[in-house]
Amino acid sequence: MGVLKRVYWSFRKDFTFVLAFLLSTGASGQSAPIGAPRNAIVVRAGQILDVRSGTYLKDAAIYVEGDRIKAVGLASDVLKQAPATASIVELGDVTMLPGLIDCHTHLMARVPDGDDGYGLNLLTKSQAYRALEGAANARVTLEAGFTTVRDVENEGSGYADVALRDAIQNGLVDGPRMRVATRGIAAVGQYFPFGISADLSDFPTGAQMVSGPEEARRAVREQIGHGADLIKVYADWNYPTLTFAEMQVVVEEAHKANLKVAAHATSPGGIRNAVVAGVDSIEHGHRADRAALELMKSKGTYLVPTLSVMDAMVARAPDKWTSPEARSFLESMRQAVAIAKELGVKIANGSDPDSIERHGRNAEELEAMTRRGLSSIEAIRAATTTAADLIGWPGDVGAIEVGKFADLIAVHGDPVADITVLQHVGFVMKGGRVIKNELAKGR
Ligand SMILES: [Zn+2]
């Protein structure tokens, strides 16, 4: 790229930022008195859940300044610390929690039903349209209380996920904070779309297809160059696909750039290859056996079990899940989570939404985890503190603590007693800005 072109692009970037800033300050309709802190808000609620201890702080408040939390504690104490000019949001008798985190989304995916749905999605939608679908998915995800997501590959939409992440960051559209994997890396012929005519050699693919370590290395370097925050690999697809050597190179290149690697793996062999190669998380792990989970424990690899997407599939067509093979698969999925909990494998929340129906139902994953033996507070930690560690933002998100982003949600009821109340989030604040507040209407 020439120098002039580079200057032009950097100017354009600054201009977009300034424009977004002007739009956002204009939209707030508030002008703080001179000398008063920008965006000073006290949010007050019946109780706050401390996700680390699992206990409640009653009659609590949070003081937000700019986009960060400045104070949290008893309302009487917090109000003393906040300036008199601070605006006050009274939420009433509700429970506040940190904004939730989904570590396995596909915001660019609205795949139609049916065996040919994936191919049709690639055939009929432009990448520009895919990006706009992503914006719509991002908004419902945020309104469901998920203020941060790790988007683990964009299902053949080019680099639309990078564009969406940046558009959200620049205030052009509303959505969660995003960590994006871009294209994903799979073995040639071993990922969607399947069944495309061999004559259509240029038909787009759902991931970047590679064969051999050097192609894998090039794919990682390309994706990093185009804005990836993490790398996603497909370690298996029914059977192990990418080789150990291919994944080792992916991990080497990603870790060199300080990026983590997430591996789709459902079979014991695929999990073993990926974990020994050094990936940071196993996605799904549905058929993980004890040996695979022990290996994960010893290497500190996270498990993102993605259960609710399977539950939804079973609920949609229960007749398809009655065979002995299907029942044994569902049982192994249940056992994998139970053994992971017993061994102390780090479990992070991820709902794997890929259709118009699934986006915005992210909190069903927490209920799905409790149905496999996690306690409610363990499921909440999987979607807050543990998730923040996995995505590499432990200082910024995942808890209501001084210095972190003011990403807050509120629900009626007690989520420790009943995890399903998190499926009805009534208030969402992201970075000090109220995204949604339906609590005044009651329930
Ligand atoms: Zn997925």
Short mmCIF file of C-alpha atoms and ligand atoms in Angstrom, two decimals:
data_model
loop_
_atom_site.label_atom_id
_atom_site.label_comp_id
_atom_site.label_asym_id
_atom_site.label_seq_id
_atom_site.Cartn_x
_atom_site.Cartn_y
_atom_site.Cartn_z
CA MET A 1 0.00 0.00 0.00
CA GLY A 2 1.38 3.45 -0.97
CA VAL A 3 2.06 6.14 1.61
CA LEU A 4 -0.70 8.44 0.37
CA LYS A 5 -3.22 5.64 0.40
CA ARG A 6 -2.17 4.74 3.93
CA VAL A 7 -2.61 8.34 5.09
CA TYR A 8 -6.02 8.40 3.43
CA TRP A 9 -7.07 5.25 5.24
CA SER A 10 -5.84 6.42 8.60
CA PHE A 11 -7.69 9.73 8.07
CA ARG A 12 -10.83 7.81 7.13
CA LYS A 13 -10.54 5.73 10.29
CA ASP A 14 -10.19 8.86 12.45
CA PHE A 15 -13.06 10.52 10.65
CA THR A 16 -15.30 7.52 11.29
CA PHE A 17 -14.34 7.61 14.95
CA VAL A 18 -15.07 11.33 15.26
CA LEU A 19 -18.37 10.89 13.44
CA ALA A 20 -19.35 8.03 15.74
CA PHE A 21 -18.42 10.13 18.76
CA LEU A 22 -20.50 13.07 17.55
CA LEU A 23 -23.45 10.80 16.81
CA SER A 24 -23.24 9.10 20.19
CA THR A 25 -22.98 12.31 22.19
CA GLY A 26 -25.76 13.87 20.11
CA ALA A 27 -28.01 10.86 20.67
CA SER A 28 -27.67 10.96 24.45
CA GLY A 29 -29.43 14.33 24.63
CA GLN A 30 -27.54 15.19 27.81
CA SER A 31 -25.02 17.92 28.35
CA ALA A 32 -23.02 17.67 31.56
CA PRO A 33 -22.24 20.90 33.44
CA ILE A 34 -18.69 22.17 32.94
CA GLY A 35 -16.33 20.32 35.27
CA ALA A 36 -18.80 17.47 35.89
CA PRO A 37 -17.66 13.96 34.94
CA ARG A 38 -18.85 12.73 31.55
CA ASN A 39 -21.72 10.21 31.71
CA ALA A 40 -22.06 9.97 35.50
CA ILE A 41 -24.81 7.49 36.39
CA VAL A 42 -25.81 5.69 39.58
CA VAL A 43 -27.70 2.45 38.92
CA ARG A 44 -29.64 1.27 41.96
CA ALA A 45 -31.26 -2.14 42.48
CA GLY A 46 -32.64 -4.44 45.18
CA GLN A 47 -29.60 -6.66 44.97
CA ILE A 48 -26.39 -7.36 43.09
CA LEU A 49 -25.07 -10.88 42.56
CA ASP A 50 -21.37 -11.18 43.32
CA VAL A 51 -20.57 -13.89 40.78
CA ARG A 52 -17.28 -14.80 42.46
CA SER A 53 -18.71 -15.57 45.92
CA GLY A 54 -22.24 -16.45 44.80
CA THR A 55 -23.70 -14.11 47.42
CA TYR A 56 -26.04 -11.15 47.15
CA LEU A 57 -25.43 -7.59 48.21
CA LYS A 58 -28.78 -6.06 49.19
CA ASP A 59 -29.91 -2.47 48.58
CA ALA A 60 -26.98 -1.96 46.26
CA ALA A 61 -25.82 0.58 43.72
CA ILE A 62 -23.17 0.98 41.07
CA TYR A 63 -21.60 4.31 40.14
CA VAL A 64 -20.65 4.52 36.48
CA GLU A 65 -18.42 7.22 35.05
CA GLY A 66 -17.82 7.27 31.32
CA ASP A 67 -17.86 3.64 30.25
CA ARG A 68 -16.40 2.12 33.45
CA ILE A 69 -17.53 1.19 36.96
CA LYS A 70 -16.19 3.67 39.52
CA ALA A 71 -17.84 2.31 42.69
CA VAL A 72 -20.03 -0.57 43.78
CA GLY A 73 -21.56 -1.34 47.17
CA LEU A 74 -24.39 -0.36 49.48
CA ALA A 75 -26.54 2.31 47.85
CA SER A 76 -26.03 4.66 50.81
CA ASP A 77 -22.22 4.47 50.40
CA VAL A 78 -22.17 4.66 46.61
CA LEU A 79 -24.46 7.71 46.54
CA LYS A 80 -21.99 9.52 48.83
CA GLN A 81 -19.13 8.79 46.39
CA ALA A 82 -21.03 9.86 43.26
CA PRO A 83 -21.16 13.56 42.31
CA ALA A 84 -24.43 15.39 42.91
CA THR A 85 -24.77 15.85 39.15
CA ALA A 86 -24.94 12.08 38.53
CA SER A 87 -28.20 10.84 37.04
CA ILE A 88 -29.88 8.01 38.92
CA VAL A 89 -31.44 4.92 37.37
CA GLU A 90 -33.77 3.24 39.87
CA LEU A 91 -34.42 -0.35 38.84
CA GLY A 92 -36.41 -1.40 41.92
CA ASP A 93 -36.54 -4.88 43.39
CA VAL A 94 -34.47 -6.70 40.80
CA THR A 95 -31.18 -8.58 40.65
CA MET A 96 -28.21 -7.05 38.87
CA LEU A 97 -25.46 -9.12 37.32
CA PRO A 98 -22.51 -8.41 35.08
CA GLY A 99 -23.30 -8.50 31.35
CA LEU A 100 -23.14 -12.12 30.21
CA ILE A 101 -20.58 -13.59 27.82
CA ASP A 102 -21.18 -16.13 25.06
CA CYS A 103 -17.92 -17.79 24.00
CA HIS A 104 -19.34 -19.58 20.98
CA THR A 105 -21.45 -17.49 18.61
CA HIS A 106 -21.76 -17.24 14.83
CA LEU A 107 -23.32 -13.81 14.46
CA MET A 108 -22.92 -13.88 10.69
CA ALA A 109 -24.99 -17.06 10.40
CA ARG A 110 -28.70 -17.18 9.64
CA VAL A 111 -28.62 -20.56 7.94
CA PRO A 112 -31.99 -21.67 6.54
CA ASP A 113 -33.44 -25.03 7.64
CA GLY A 114 -32.90 -28.17 5.61
CA ASP A 115 -29.99 -30.23 4.34
CA ASP A 116 -29.23 -27.71 1.59
CA GLY A 117 -29.60 -24.69 3.89
CA TYR A 118 -25.89 -24.05 4.28
CA GLY A 119 -25.19 -24.15 0.54
CA LEU A 120 -28.19 -21.94 -0.21
CA ASN A 121 -27.01 -19.42 2.36
CA LEU A 122 -23.70 -19.12 0.48
CA LEU A 123 -25.38 -19.16 -2.92
CA THR A 124 -28.10 -16.57 -2.38
CA LYS A 125 -26.68 -13.96 0.01
CA SER A 126 -23.98 -11.39 -0.70
CA GLN A 127 -21.36 -10.76 1.95
CA ALA A 128 -22.80 -7.27 2.38
CA TYR A 129 -26.19 -8.79 3.17
CA ARG A 130 -24.54 -11.26 5.52
CA ALA A 131 -22.96 -8.34 7.39
CA LEU A 132 -26.38 -6.71 7.83
CA GLU A 133 -27.82 -10.00 9.09
CA GLY A 134 -24.91 -10.01 11.53
CA ALA A 135 -25.90 -6.54 12.74
CA ALA A 136 -29.45 -7.75 13.40
CA ASN A 137 -28.16 -10.83 15.24
CA ALA A 138 -25.78 -8.65 17.25
CA ARG A 139 -28.62 -6.44 18.44
CA VAL A 140 -30.84 -9.30 19.68
CA THR A 141 -27.83 -10.90 21.37
CA LEU A 142 -27.07 -7.66 23.21
CA GLU A 143 -30.72 -7.18 24.19
CA ALA A 144 -30.71 -10.71 25.62
CA GLY A 145 -28.08 -9.52 28.10
CA PHE A 146 -24.95 -10.76 26.33
CA THR A 147 -22.65 -7.76 26.25
CA THR A 148 -19.60 -9.71 25.04
CA VAL A 149 -19.23 -12.56 22.56
CA ARG A 150 -16.42 -14.63 21.15
CA ASP A 151 -17.52 -15.25 17.56
CA VAL A 152 -15.92 -18.51 16.47
CA GLU A 153 -15.94 -18.17 12.68
CA ASN A 154 -18.19 -16.41 10.25
CA GLU A 155 -19.43 -19.28 8.07
CA GLY A 156 -18.25 -18.08 4.69
CA SER A 157 -18.98 -14.35 4.94
CA GLY A 158 -15.43 -13.25 4.12
CA TYR A 159 -14.33 -10.85 6.84
CA ALA A 160 -17.80 -9.51 7.61
CA ASP A 161 -17.29 -10.34 11.29
CA VAL A 162 -14.31 -7.97 11.45
CA ALA A 163 -16.46 -5.25 9.87
CA LEU A 164 -19.27 -5.88 12.36
CA ARG A 165 -16.88 -5.85 15.33
CA ASP A 166 -15.43 -2.52 14.19
CA ALA A 167 -18.84 -1.01 13.36
CA ILE A 168 -20.02 -1.85 16.90
CA GLN A 169 -16.83 -0.46 18.38
CA ASN A 170 -17.25 2.76 16.39
CA GLY A 171 -20.87 3.17 17.49
CA LEU A 172 -22.40 2.64 14.04
CA VAL A 173 -24.59 -0.26 15.18
CA ASP A 174 -25.49 -1.75 18.56
CA GLY A 175 -24.10 -5.11 19.55
CA PRO A 176 -21.91 -6.93 22.03
CA ARG A 177 -18.17 -6.45 22.32
CA MET A 178 -16.78 -8.98 19.88
CA ARG A 179 -13.72 -11.17 19.64
CA VAL A 180 -13.75 -12.59 16.11
CA ALA A 181 -12.16 -15.67 14.57
CA THR A 182 -12.80 -14.62 10.92
CA ARG A 183 -12.91 -17.53 8.46
CA GLY A 184 -12.03 -20.62 10.49
CA ILE A 185 -9.62 -23.28 9.19
CA ALA A 186 -10.70 -26.77 8.09
CA ALA A 187 -9.24 -29.66 6.12
CA VAL A 188 -10.07 -29.56 2.40
CA GLY A 189 -13.48 -31.11 1.81
CA GLN A 190 -14.20 -31.60 5.51
CA TYR A 191 -16.54 -28.74 6.31
CA PHE A 192 -19.69 -27.14 4.89
CA PRO A 193 -21.02 -26.91 2.27
CA PHE A 194 -21.24 -30.60 1.40
CA GLY A 195 -22.76 -31.97 -1.81
CA ILE A 196 -21.82 -29.10 -4.15
CA SER A 197 -21.18 -30.11 -7.77
CA ALA A 198 -17.51 -30.88 -8.44
CA ASP A 199 -17.83 -28.65 -11.53
CA LEU A 200 -18.28 -25.59 -9.32
CA SER A 201 -14.71 -25.45 -8.10
CA ASP A 202 -14.99 -21.78 -7.05
CA PHE A 203 -18.12 -22.25 -4.96
CA PRO A 204 -17.55 -20.46 -1.62
CA THR A 205 -16.75 -22.53 1.44
CA GLY A 206 -17.79 -22.17 5.08
CA ALA A 207 -14.18 -22.10 6.27
CA GLN A 208 -10.71 -21.56 4.80
CA MET A 209 -9.77 -25.00 3.51
CA VAL A 210 -6.15 -26.12 3.88
CA SER A 211 -4.05 -29.18 3.24
CA GLY A 212 -0.63 -29.43 4.85
CA PRO A 213 1.16 -27.42 7.54
CA GLU A 214 2.34 -24.59 5.25
CA GLU A 215 -1.17 -23.93 3.94
CA ALA A 216 -2.36 -23.90 7.54
CA ARG A 217 0.39 -21.45 8.45
CA ARG A 218 -0.51 -19.16 5.57
CA ALA A 219 -4.20 -19.23 6.54
CA VAL A 220 -3.42 -18.14 10.10
CA ARG A 221 -1.14 -15.35 8.89
CA GLU A 222 -3.78 -14.13 6.43
CA GLN A 223 -6.52 -14.16 9.03
CA ILE A 224 -4.38 -12.30 11.56
CA GLY A 225 -3.53 -9.78 8.85
CA HIS A 226 -7.21 -9.22 8.17
CA GLY A 227 -8.13 -8.63 11.81
CA ALA A 228 -8.70 -11.97 13.59
CA ASP A 229 -8.71 -11.86 17.41
CA LEU A 230 -8.47 -15.65 17.69
CA ILE A 231 -8.13 -18.62 15.35
CA LYS A 232 -10.72 -21.37 14.96
CA VAL A 233 -9.83 -24.81 13.66
CA TYR A 234 -11.90 -27.89 12.88
CA ALA A 235 -10.03 -30.78 14.48
CA ASP A 236 -12.64 -33.27 13.39
CA TRP A 237 -15.86 -33.75 11.48
CA ASN A 238 -17.18 -37.14 12.52
CA TYR A 239 -13.53 -38.31 12.52
CA PRO A 240 -10.21 -36.44 13.07
CA THR A 241 -9.54 -34.25 9.99
CA LEU A 242 -6.80 -31.62 10.42
CA THR A 243 -3.61 -33.46 11.35
CA PHE A 244 -1.67 -32.92 14.54
CA ALA A 245 1.13 -31.30 12.50
CA GLU A 246 -1.32 -28.88 10.84
CA MET A 247 -2.80 -27.80 14.16
CA GLN A 248 0.62 -27.49 15.76
CA VAL A 249 1.57 -24.92 13.11
CA VAL A 250 -1.73 -23.06 13.64
CA VAL A 251 -1.08 -22.87 17.37
CA GLU A 252 2.54 -21.78 16.82
CA GLU A 253 1.54 -18.89 14.52
CA ALA A 254 -1.44 -17.82 16.64
CA HIS A 255 0.37 -17.89 19.99
CA LYS A 256 3.30 -15.99 18.49
CA ALA A 257 0.82 -13.18 17.78
CA ASN A 258 -0.75 -13.58 21.25
CA LEU A 259 -3.97 -15.02 19.84
CA LYS A 260 -5.76 -18.05 21.24
CA VAL A 261 -6.92 -21.06 19.25
CA ALA A 262 -10.39 -22.61 19.58
CA ALA A 263 -10.83 -26.12 18.21
CA HIS A 264 -14.07 -27.69 17.11
CA ALA A 265 -13.67 -31.27 18.35
CA THR A 266 -16.28 -33.82 19.29
CA SER A 267 -14.37 -37.13 19.09
CA PRO A 268 -11.77 -38.37 21.60
CA GLY A 269 -9.17 -38.58 18.78
CA GLY A 270 -9.88 -35.06 17.52
CA ILE A 271 -9.77 -33.66 21.05
CA ARG A 272 -6.48 -35.39 21.76
CA ASN A 273 -4.82 -34.08 18.56
CA ALA A 274 -6.01 -30.55 19.27
CA VAL A 275 -5.12 -30.48 22.96
CA VAL A 276 -1.64 -31.95 22.45
CA ALA A 277 -1.10 -29.45 19.61
CA GLY A 278 -1.75 -26.75 22.24
CA VAL A 279 -5.18 -25.26 21.47
CA ASP A 280 -6.76 -23.16 24.22
CA SER A 281 -10.33 -24.44 24.10
CA ILE A 282 -12.29 -27.43 22.89
CA GLU A 283 -15.61 -26.47 21.36
CA HIS A 284 -18.45 -29.01 21.82
CA GLY A 285 -16.45 -32.01 23.10
CA HIS A 286 -19.69 -33.96 22.94
CA ARG A 287 -18.05 -37.38 22.85
CA ALA A 288 -15.13 -36.52 25.13
CA ASP A 289 -14.17 -39.51 27.26
CA ARG A 290 -12.46 -39.45 30.65
CA ALA A 291 -8.95 -39.72 29.16
CA ALA A 292 -9.57 -36.75 26.84
CA LEU A 293 -10.94 -34.67 29.73
CA GLU A 294 -8.03 -35.63 31.99
CA LEU A 295 -5.68 -34.45 29.25
CA MET A 296 -7.60 -31.16 29.03
CA LYS A 297 -7.40 -30.74 32.78
CA SER A 298 -3.64 -31.34 32.80
CA LYS A 299 -3.08 -28.82 29.97
CA GLY A 300 -5.53 -26.19 31.29
CA THR A 301 -7.69 -26.42 28.14
CA TYR A 302 -11.20 -24.95 28.42
CA LEU A 303 -14.34 -26.85 27.46
CA VAL A 304 -17.17 -24.96 25.73
CA PRO A 305 -19.85 -27.68 25.69
CA THR A 306 -22.54 -26.00 23.45
CA LEU A 307 -25.47 -28.03 24.77
CA SER A 308 -28.52 -25.87 24.07
CA VAL A 309 -28.10 -26.07 20.31
CA MET A 310 -28.35 -29.85 20.61
CA ASP A 311 -31.31 -29.61 22.99
CA ALA A 312 -33.08 -27.38 20.47
CA MET A 313 -32.40 -29.91 17.69
CA VAL A 314 -33.85 -32.71 19.80
CA ALA A 315 -36.89 -30.60 20.73
CA ARG A 316 -37.51 -29.74 17.06
CA ALA A 317 -37.49 -33.36 15.85
CA PRO A 318 -37.66 -35.74 18.82
CA ASP A 319 -38.41 -38.72 16.54
CA LYS A 320 -34.94 -38.46 15.01
CA TRP A 321 -33.30 -38.95 18.41
CA THR A 322 -34.79 -42.23 19.56
CA SER A 323 -32.32 -44.70 17.99
CA PRO A 324 -29.79 -46.40 20.31
CA GLU A 325 -26.95 -44.49 18.58
CA ALA A 326 -28.67 -41.12 19.09
CA ARG A 327 -29.45 -41.88 22.71
CA SER A 328 -25.89 -42.99 23.39
CA PHE A 329 -24.62 -39.75 21.80
CA LEU A 330 -26.86 -37.65 24.06
CA GLU A 331 -25.75 -39.67 27.06
CA SER A 332 -22.06 -39.18 26.22
CA MET A 333 -22.72 -35.43 25.93
CA ARG A 334 -24.23 -35.44 29.43
CA GLN A 335 -21.38 -37.50 30.84
CA ALA A 336 -18.71 -35.29 29.28
CA VAL A 337 -19.98 -32.28 31.25
CA ALA A 338 -20.36 -34.32 34.45
CA ILE A 339 -16.80 -35.69 34.20
CA ALA A 340 -15.43 -32.26 33.27
CA LYS A 341 -17.01 -30.84 36.42
CA GLU A 342 -15.71 -33.72 38.56
CA LEU A 343 -12.15 -33.25 37.22
CA GLY A 344 -12.23 -29.47 37.50
CA VAL A 345 -11.90 -28.76 33.76
CA LYS A 346 -12.60 -25.07 33.13
CA ILE A 347 -16.06 -24.81 31.55
CA ALA A 348 -17.06 -21.71 29.56
CA ASN A 349 -20.48 -20.80 28.21
CA GLY A 350 -21.21 -21.00 24.49
CA SER A 351 -24.58 -21.44 22.76
CA ASP A 352 -23.58 -21.96 19.07
CA PRO A 353 -26.47 -20.04 17.43
CA ASP A 354 -26.63 -20.29 13.63
CA SER A 355 -30.26 -19.64 12.69
CA ILE A 356 -32.76 -16.82 12.97
CA GLU A 357 -34.50 -18.67 15.84
CA ARG A 358 -31.38 -19.25 17.93
CA HIS A 359 -29.87 -15.76 18.06
CA GLY A 360 -30.93 -14.01 21.26
CA ARG A 361 -31.66 -17.27 23.09
CA ASN A 362 -28.09 -17.49 24.38
CA ALA A 363 -29.15 -17.81 28.05
CA GLU A 364 -30.74 -21.20 27.36
CA GLU A 365 -27.21 -22.56 27.45
CA LEU A 366 -26.94 -21.80 31.17
CA GLU A 367 -30.09 -23.81 31.83
CA ALA A 368 -28.72 -26.62 29.61
CA MET A 369 -25.52 -26.73 31.69
CA THR A 370 -27.49 -26.99 34.95
CA ARG A 371 -29.44 -29.91 33.47
CA ARG A 372 -26.07 -31.73 33.13
CA GLY A 373 -25.05 -31.17 36.74
CA LEU A 374 -23.57 -27.69 37.01
CA SER A 375 -25.02 -25.59 39.81
CA SER A 376 -26.62 -22.28 38.83
CA ILE A 377 -23.70 -20.25 40.13
CA GLU A 378 -21.26 -22.51 38.21
CA ALA A 379 -23.25 -21.90 35.03
CA ILE A 380 -23.24 -18.14 35.74
CA ARG A 381 -19.47 -18.20 36.26
CA ALA A 382 -19.12 -20.09 32.95
CA ALA A 383 -20.82 -17.06 31.35
CA THR A 384 -18.95 -14.39 33.33
CA THR A 385 -15.60 -14.82 35.10
CA THR A 386 -14.47 -18.03 33.37
CA ALA A 387 -15.60 -16.73 29.98
CA ALA A 388 -13.72 -13.47 30.56
CA ASP A 389 -10.55 -15.47 31.24
CA LEU A 390 -10.99 -17.58 28.11
CA ILE A 391 -11.50 -14.61 25.81
CA GLY A 392 -8.55 -12.79 27.37
CA TRP A 393 -10.42 -9.84 28.88
CA PRO A 394 -10.42 -10.65 32.63
CA GLY A 395 -9.70 -7.04 33.60
CA ASP A 396 -12.52 -5.58 31.51
CA VAL A 397 -15.61 -7.80 31.63
CA GLY A 398 -17.23 -10.66 33.54
CA ALA A 399 -17.81 -9.08 36.96
CA ILE A 400 -19.25 -5.95 38.56
CA GLU A 401 -15.98 -4.55 39.85
CA VAL A 402 -14.32 -1.14 39.98
CA GLY A 403 -12.37 -0.45 36.80
CA LYS A 404 -14.27 -2.88 34.58
CA PHE A 405 -16.61 -1.82 31.78
CA ALA A 406 -20.08 -0.83 33.00
CA ASP A 407 -21.68 -3.83 31.31
CA LEU A 408 -24.68 -4.61 33.51
CA ILE A 409 -27.93 -6.53 33.28
CA ALA A 410 -30.92 -6.92 35.58
CA VAL A 411 -33.63 -9.54 35.96
CA HIS A 412 -36.65 -10.13 38.14
CA GLY A 413 -36.16 -13.02 40.55
CA ASP A 414 -33.22 -14.98 41.90
CA PRO A 415 -30.96 -16.52 39.21
CA VAL A 416 -29.17 -18.70 41.77
CA ALA A 417 -32.48 -20.33 42.72
CA ASP A 418 -33.84 -20.35 39.15
CA ILE A 419 -31.38 -20.02 36.26
CA THR A 420 -34.20 -19.54 33.72
CA VAL A 421 -34.84 -15.97 34.94
CA LEU A 422 -31.75 -15.06 32.88
CA GLN A 423 -33.83 -15.78 29.77
CA HIS A 424 -35.88 -12.65 30.57
CA VAL A 425 -33.37 -9.84 30.90
CA GLY A 426 -35.18 -6.55 31.53
CA PHE A 427 -32.28 -4.11 31.65
CA VAL A 428 -29.06 -3.94 29.70
CA MET A 429 -26.28 -1.38 30.00
CA LYS A 430 -23.15 -1.64 27.86
CA GLY A 431 -20.17 0.58 28.53
CA GLY A 432 -22.28 2.99 30.60
CA ARG A 433 -25.02 3.34 27.98
CA VAL A 434 -28.53 2.02 28.63
CA ILE A 435 -29.42 -0.31 25.75
CA LYS A 436 -32.73 -1.56 27.12
CA ASN A 437 -34.85 -0.85 30.20
CA GLU A 438 -38.19 -2.63 30.41
CA LEU A 439 -38.21 -3.00 34.17
CA ALA A 440 -40.46 -0.03 34.80
CA LYS A 441 -43.24 -1.97 33.02
CA GLY A 442 -43.06 -4.80 35.57
CA ARG A 443 -43.55 -8.40 34.61
ZN ZN B 1 -20.20 -23.45 16.20
#
